[in-house]
Amino acid sequence: MKKLIANREIDVNEEGYLIDFKQWDREVCECIAGECNVVMTEKHWEVIEYLQDKHRKEEPLSIRGIKRSGVINIKEFYNLFPGGPLKKSTLIAGIPKPKSCI
């Protein structure tokens, strides 16, 4: 399925997650964040980079792992990405939805 993001056709699945990470860039990220009512700050970018690094290393993502990461505390994570922080942050990061998310 294709979706117009940042004036480009991007391949996404039925939930809107990018199928091809190579299509992700900061402009795409900003557009997806805007759709999620998230205004990117330096802290958001730090979390996004952490998530992408974990994805590249093929390490599973979970709320518990985020809590232990030292990148962000859990309360701040929920504040930065309200309404399902792991789902929303991975969507914005252009990586697949974690298996731990329903």
CSV table of N, CA and C in Angstrom, one decimal:
chain,number,residue,atom,x,y,z
A,1,MET,N,0.8,-1.2,0.0
A,1,MET,CA,0.0,0.0,0.0
A,1,MET,C,0.9,1.2,0.0
A,2,LYS,N,0.5,2.3,-0.7
A,2,LYS,CA,1.3,3.5,-0.8
A,2,LYS,C,0.5,4.6,0.0
A,3,LYS,N,1.3,5.5,0.5
A,3,LYS,CA,0.8,6.7,1.2
A,3,LYS,C,1.7,7.9,0.9
A,4,LEU,N,1.0,9.0,0.6
A,4,LEU,CA,1.7,10.2,0.3
A,4,LEU,C,2.2,10.9,1.6
A,5,ILE,N,3.5,10.9,1.8
A,5,ILE,CA,4.2,11.4,3.0
A,5,ILE,C,5.3,12.3,2.5
A,6,ALA,N,5.3,13.6,2.9
A,6,ALA,CA,6.4,14.5,2.5
A,6,ALA,C,6.5,14.6,1.0
A,7,ASN,N,5.3,14.6,0.4
A,7,ASN,CA,5.2,14.8,-1.1
A,7,ASN,C,5.8,13.6,-1.9
A,8,ARG,N,5.9,12.5,-1.2
A,8,ARG,CA,6.5,11.3,-1.9
A,8,ARG,C,5.6,10.1,-1.6
A,9,GLU,N,5.5,9.2,-2.5
A,9,GLU,CA,4.8,7.9,-2.3
A,9,GLU,C,5.7,7.0,-1.5
A,10,ILE,N,5.2,6.6,-0.3
A,10,ILE,CA,5.9,5.8,0.6
A,10,ILE,C,5.2,4.5,0.8
A,11,ASP,N,5.9,3.3,0.8
A,11,ASP,CA,5.3,2.0,1.0
A,11,ASP,C,5.0,1.8,2.5
A,12,VAL,N,3.7,1.6,2.9
A,12,VAL,CA,3.4,1.3,4.2
A,12,VAL,C,2.5,0.1,4.3
A,13,ASN,N,2.4,-0.5,5.5
A,13,ASN,CA,1.5,-1.6,5.7
A,13,ASN,C,0.1,-1.1,6.1
A,14,GLU,N,-0.8,-2.0,6.5
A,14,GLU,CA,-2.2,-1.6,6.8
A,14,GLU,C,-2.3,-0.7,8.0
A,15,GLU,N,-1.3,-0.7,8.9
A,15,GLU,CA,-1.3,0.1,10.1
A,15,GLU,C,-0.5,1.4,9.9
A,16,GLY,N,0.1,1.6,8.7
A,16,GLY,CA,0.8,2.9,8.4
A,16,GLY,C,2.3,2.8,8.7
A,17,TYR,N,2.8,1.7,9.1
A,17,TYR,CA,4.2,1.5,9.3
A,17,TYR,C,5.0,1.4,8.0
A,18,LEU,N,6.1,2.0,7.9
A,18,LEU,CA,6.9,1.9,6.7
A,18,LEU,C,7.3,0.5,6.5
A,19,ILE,N,7.3,0.1,5.2
A,19,ILE,CA,7.7,-1.3,4.8
A,19,ILE,C,9.2,-1.3,4.5
A,20,ASP,N,9.7,-0.2,3.9
A,20,ASP,CA,11.0,-0.1,3.5
A,20,ASP,C,11.7,1.1,4.3
A,21,PHE,N,12.6,0.7,5.2
A,21,PHE,CA,13.2,1.8,6.1
A,21,PHE,C,14.0,2.7,5.2
A,22,LYS,N,14.5,2.3,4.0
A,22,LYS,CA,15.3,3.2,3.2
A,22,LYS,C,14.5,4.4,2.7
A,23,GLN,N,13.2,4.4,2.8
A,23,GLN,CA,12.4,5.5,2.4
A,23,GLN,C,12.2,6.5,3.5
A,24,TRP,N,12.7,6.2,4.7
A,24,TRP,CA,12.6,7.1,5.9
A,24,TRP,C,13.7,8.1,5.8
A,25,ASP,N,13.4,9.4,6.2
A,25,ASP,CA,14.4,10.4,6.4
A,25,ASP,C,13.7,11.4,7.4
A,26,ARG,N,14.4,12.4,7.7
A,26,ARG,CA,13.9,13.4,8.7
A,26,ARG,C,12.6,14.1,8.3
A,27,GLU,N,12.5,14.3,7.0
A,27,GLU,CA,11.3,15.0,6.5
A,27,GLU,C,10.1,14.1,6.6
A,28,VAL,N,10.3,12.8,6.2
A,28,VAL,CA,9.2,11.8,6.4
A,28,VAL,C,8.9,11.7,7.9
A,29,CYS,N,9.9,11.7,8.7
A,29,CYS,CA,9.7,11.6,10.2
A,29,CYS,C,8.9,12.7,10.7
A,30,GLU,N,9.2,13.9,10.3
A,30,GLU,CA,8.5,15.1,10.7
A,30,GLU,C,7.0,15.0,10.3
A,31,CYS,N,6.8,14.6,9.1
A,31,CYS,CA,5.4,14.5,8.6
A,31,CYS,C,4.6,13.4,9.4
A,32,ILE,N,5.2,12.3,9.6
A,32,ILE,CA,4.5,11.2,10.4
A,32,ILE,C,4.3,11.7,11.8
A,33,ALA,N,5.3,12.4,12.4
A,33,ALA,CA,5.1,12.9,13.8
A,33,ALA,C,3.9,13.9,13.8
A,34,GLY,N,3.9,14.8,12.8
A,34,GLY,CA,2.8,15.7,12.7
A,34,GLY,C,1.4,15.1,12.7
A,35,GLU,N,1.3,14.0,11.9
A,35,GLU,CA,0.1,13.2,11.9
A,35,GLU,C,-0.3,12.6,13.2
A,36,CYS,N,0.7,12.4,14.0
A,36,CYS,CA,0.5,11.8,15.4
A,36,CYS,C,0.4,12.9,16.4
A,37,ASN,N,0.4,14.1,16.0
A,37,ASN,CA,0.3,15.3,16.9
A,37,ASN,C,1.5,15.4,17.8
A,38,VAL,N,2.7,15.0,17.3
A,38,VAL,CA,4.0,15.1,18.0
A,38,VAL,C,4.8,16.1,17.3
A,39,VAL,N,5.3,17.1,18.1
A,39,VAL,CA,6.3,18.1,17.6
A,39,VAL,C,7.7,17.6,18.1
A,40,MET,N,8.5,17.3,17.1
A,40,MET,CA,9.8,16.8,17.4
A,40,MET,C,10.7,17.8,18.1
A,41,THR,N,11.4,17.3,19.2
A,41,THR,CA,12.4,18.1,19.9
A,41,THR,C,13.7,17.3,19.9
A,42,GLU,N,14.7,17.8,20.5
A,42,GLU,CA,16.0,17.1,20.5
A,42,GLU,C,15.8,15.8,21.3
A,43,LYS,N,15.0,15.8,22.3
A,43,LYS,CA,14.8,14.5,23.1
A,43,LYS,C,14.0,13.5,22.2
A,44,HIS,N,13.1,13.9,21.4
A,44,HIS,CA,12.4,13.0,20.5
A,44,HIS,C,13.4,12.4,19.6
A,45,TRP,N,14.3,13.2,19.0
A,45,TRP,CA,15.3,12.7,18.1
A,45,TRP,C,16.2,11.7,18.7
A,46,GLU,N,16.6,12.0,20.0
A,46,GLU,CA,17.4,11.0,20.7
A,46,GLU,C,16.8,9.7,20.9
A,47,VAL,N,15.5,9.7,21.2
A,47,VAL,CA,14.7,8.4,21.3
A,47,VAL,C,14.6,7.7,20.0
A,48,ILE,N,14.3,8.5,18.9
A,48,ILE,CA,14.2,7.9,17.6
A,48,ILE,C,15.5,7.2,17.2
A,49,GLU,N,16.6,7.9,17.4
A,49,GLU,CA,17.9,7.3,17.1
A,49,GLU,C,18.2,6.0,17.9
A,50,TYR,N,17.8,6.0,19.1
A,50,TYR,CA,18.0,4.9,20.0
A,50,TYR,C,17.2,3.7,19.4
A,51,LEU,N,15.9,4.0,19.1
A,51,LEU,CA,15.0,2.9,18.5
A,51,LEU,C,15.6,2.4,17.2
A,52,GLN,N,16.0,3.2,16.4
A,52,GLN,CA,16.6,2.8,15.1
A,52,GLN,C,17.8,2.0,15.3
A,53,ASP,N,18.7,2.4,16.2
A,53,ASP,CA,19.9,1.6,16.5
A,53,ASP,C,19.5,0.2,17.0
A,54,LYS,N,18.5,0.1,17.9
A,54,LYS,CA,18.1,-1.2,18.3
A,54,LYS,C,17.6,-2.1,17.2
A,55,HIS,N,16.8,-1.4,16.3
A,55,HIS,CA,16.2,-2.1,15.1
A,55,HIS,C,17.4,-2.6,14.2
A,56,ARG,N,18.4,-1.8,14.0
A,56,ARG,CA,19.5,-2.2,13.1
A,56,ARG,C,20.2,-3.4,13.7
A,57,LYS,N,20.3,-3.4,15.0
A,57,LYS,CA,21.0,-4.6,15.7
A,57,LYS,C,20.0,-5.8,15.9
A,58,GLU,N,18.8,-5.6,15.4
A,58,GLU,CA,17.8,-6.7,15.5
A,58,GLU,C,17.5,-7.0,16.9
A,59,GLU,N,17.5,-6.1,17.8
A,59,GLU,CA,17.2,-6.3,19.2
A,59,GLU,C,15.7,-5.9,19.5
A,60,PRO,N,15.0,-6.8,20.2
A,60,PRO,CA,13.6,-6.5,20.4
A,60,PRO,C,13.4,-5.2,21.2
A,61,LEU,N,12.3,-4.6,20.9
A,61,LEU,CA,11.9,-3.4,21.7
A,61,LEU,C,10.8,-3.6,22.6
A,62,SER,N,10.9,-3.0,23.8
A,62,SER,CA,9.8,-3.1,24.8
A,62,SER,C,9.8,-1.9,25.7
A,63,ILE,N,8.7,-1.7,26.4
A,63,ILE,CA,8.7,-0.6,27.3
A,63,ILE,C,9.7,-0.8,28.4
A,64,ARG,N,9.9,-2.0,28.9
A,64,ARG,CA,10.9,-2.3,29.9
A,64,ARG,C,12.3,-2.0,29.4
A,65,GLY,N,12.6,-2.3,28.1
A,65,GLY,CA,13.9,-2.1,27.6
A,65,GLY,C,14.1,-0.6,27.5
A,66,ILE,N,13.1,0.2,27.1
A,66,ILE,CA,13.2,1.7,27.0
A,66,ILE,C,13.5,2.2,28.4
A,67,LYS,N,12.8,1.7,29.4
A,67,LYS,CA,13.0,2.1,30.8
A,67,LYS,C,14.5,1.9,31.3
A,68,ARG,N,15.1,0.7,30.8
A,68,ARG,CA,16.4,0.4,31.2
A,68,ARG,C,17.5,1.0,30.4
A,69,SER,N,17.1,1.7,29.3
A,69,SER,CA,18.1,2.2,28.3
A,69,SER,C,19.0,3.3,28.8
A,70,GLY,N,18.5,4.1,29.7
A,70,GLY,CA,19.2,5.3,30.2
A,70,GLY,C,19.0,6.5,29.2
A,71,VAL,N,18.3,6.3,28.1
A,71,VAL,CA,18.1,7.3,27.2
A,71,VAL,C,16.9,8.2,27.7
A,72,ILE,N,15.9,7.6,28.3
A,72,ILE,CA,14.8,8.4,28.7
A,72,ILE,C,14.1,7.6,29.9
A,73,ASN,N,13.5,8.4,30.8
A,73,ASN,CA,12.7,7.7,31.8
A,73,ASN,C,11.3,7.4,31.3
A,74,ILE,N,10.6,6.5,31.9
A,74,ILE,CA,9.4,6.0,31.3
A,74,ILE,C,8.3,7.1,31.3
A,75,LYS,N,8.3,7.9,32.4
A,75,LYS,CA,7.3,9.0,32.5
A,75,LYS,C,7.5,10.0,31.3
A,76,GLU,N,8.7,10.4,31.0
A,76,GLU,CA,9.0,11.3,29.9
A,76,GLU,C,8.7,10.6,28.6
A,77,PHE,N,9.0,9.3,28.5
A,77,PHE,CA,8.6,8.6,27.2
A,77,PHE,C,7.1,8.7,26.9
A,78,TYR,N,6.3,8.5,27.9
A,78,TYR,CA,4.9,8.6,27.8
A,78,TYR,C,4.5,10.1,27.5
A,79,ASN,N,5.2,11.0,28.0
A,79,ASN,CA,4.9,12.4,27.7
A,79,ASN,C,5.3,12.8,26.3
A,80,LEU,N,6.4,12.3,25.8
A,80,LEU,CA,6.8,12.7,24.5
A,80,LEU,C,6.0,12.0,23.4
A,81,PHE,N,5.5,10.8,23.7
A,81,PHE,CA,4.7,10.1,22.7
A,81,PHE,C,3.4,9.6,23.3
A,82,PRO,N,2.5,10.5,23.6
A,82,PRO,CA,1.3,10.1,24.3
A,82,PRO,C,0.4,9.2,23.5
A,83,GLY,N,-0.4,8.3,24.2
A,83,GLY,CA,-1.3,7.5,23.5
A,83,GLY,C,-0.6,6.2,22.9
A,84,GLY,N,0.2,5.5,23.6
A,84,GLY,CA,0.9,4.4,23.1
A,84,GLY,C,2.3,4.7,22.7
A,85,PRO,N,3.2,5.0,23.6
A,85,PRO,CA,4.5,5.6,23.3
A,85,PRO,C,5.3,4.7,22.4
A,86,LEU,N,5.3,3.4,22.6
A,86,LEU,CA,6.2,2.5,21.8
A,86,LEU,C,5.7,2.4,20.4
A,87,LYS,N,4.3,2.2,20.3
A,87,LYS,CA,3.7,2.1,18.9
A,87,LYS,C,4.0,3.4,18.2
A,88,LYS,N,3.7,4.5,18.8
A,88,LYS,CA,3.8,5.8,18.2
A,88,LYS,C,5.3,6.2,17.8
A,89,SER,N,6.2,5.9,18.7
A,89,SER,CA,7.6,6.2,18.5
A,89,SER,C,8.2,5.4,17.4
A,90,THR,N,7.8,4.1,17.3
A,90,THR,CA,8.4,3.2,16.3
A,90,THR,C,7.8,3.6,14.9
A,91,LEU,N,6.5,4.0,14.9
A,91,LEU,CA,5.9,4.5,13.7
A,91,LEU,C,6.6,5.7,13.1
A,92,ILE,N,6.9,6.7,14.0
A,92,ILE,CA,7.6,7.9,13.6
A,92,ILE,C,9.1,7.5,13.2
A,93,ALA,N,9.7,6.6,13.9
A,93,ALA,CA,11.1,6.2,13.6
A,93,ALA,C,11.2,5.4,12.3
A,94,GLY,N,10.1,5.0,11.7
A,94,GLY,CA,10.1,4.3,10.4
A,94,GLY,C,10.5,2.8,10.5
A,95,ILE,N,10.3,2.3,11.7
A,95,ILE,CA,10.7,0.9,11.9
A,95,ILE,C,9.4,0.0,12.2
A,96,PRO,N,9.4,-1.3,12.1
A,96,PRO,CA,8.2,-2.1,12.3
A,96,PRO,C,7.7,-2.0,13.8
A,97,LYS,N,6.4,-2.2,13.9
A,97,LYS,CA,5.8,-2.2,15.2
A,97,LYS,C,6.3,-3.3,16.0
A,98,PRO,N,6.8,-3.1,17.2
A,98,PRO,CA,7.3,-4.2,18.0
A,98,PRO,C,6.3,-5.3,18.3
A,99,LYS,N,6.7,-6.5,18.4
A,99,LYS,CA,5.9,-7.6,18.7
A,99,LYS,C,5.1,-7.5,20.0
A,100,SER,N,5.8,-6.7,20.9
A,100,SER,CA,5.2,-6.5,22.2
A,100,SER,C,4.0,-5.6,22.2
A,101,CYS,N,3.8,-4.9,21.1
A,101,CYS,CA,2.6,-4.0,20.9
A,101,CYS,C,1.5,-4.7,20.3
A,102,ILE,N,0.3,-4.5,20.8
A,102,ILE,CA,-0.9,-5.1,20.3
A,102,ILE,C,-1.5,-4.3,19.2
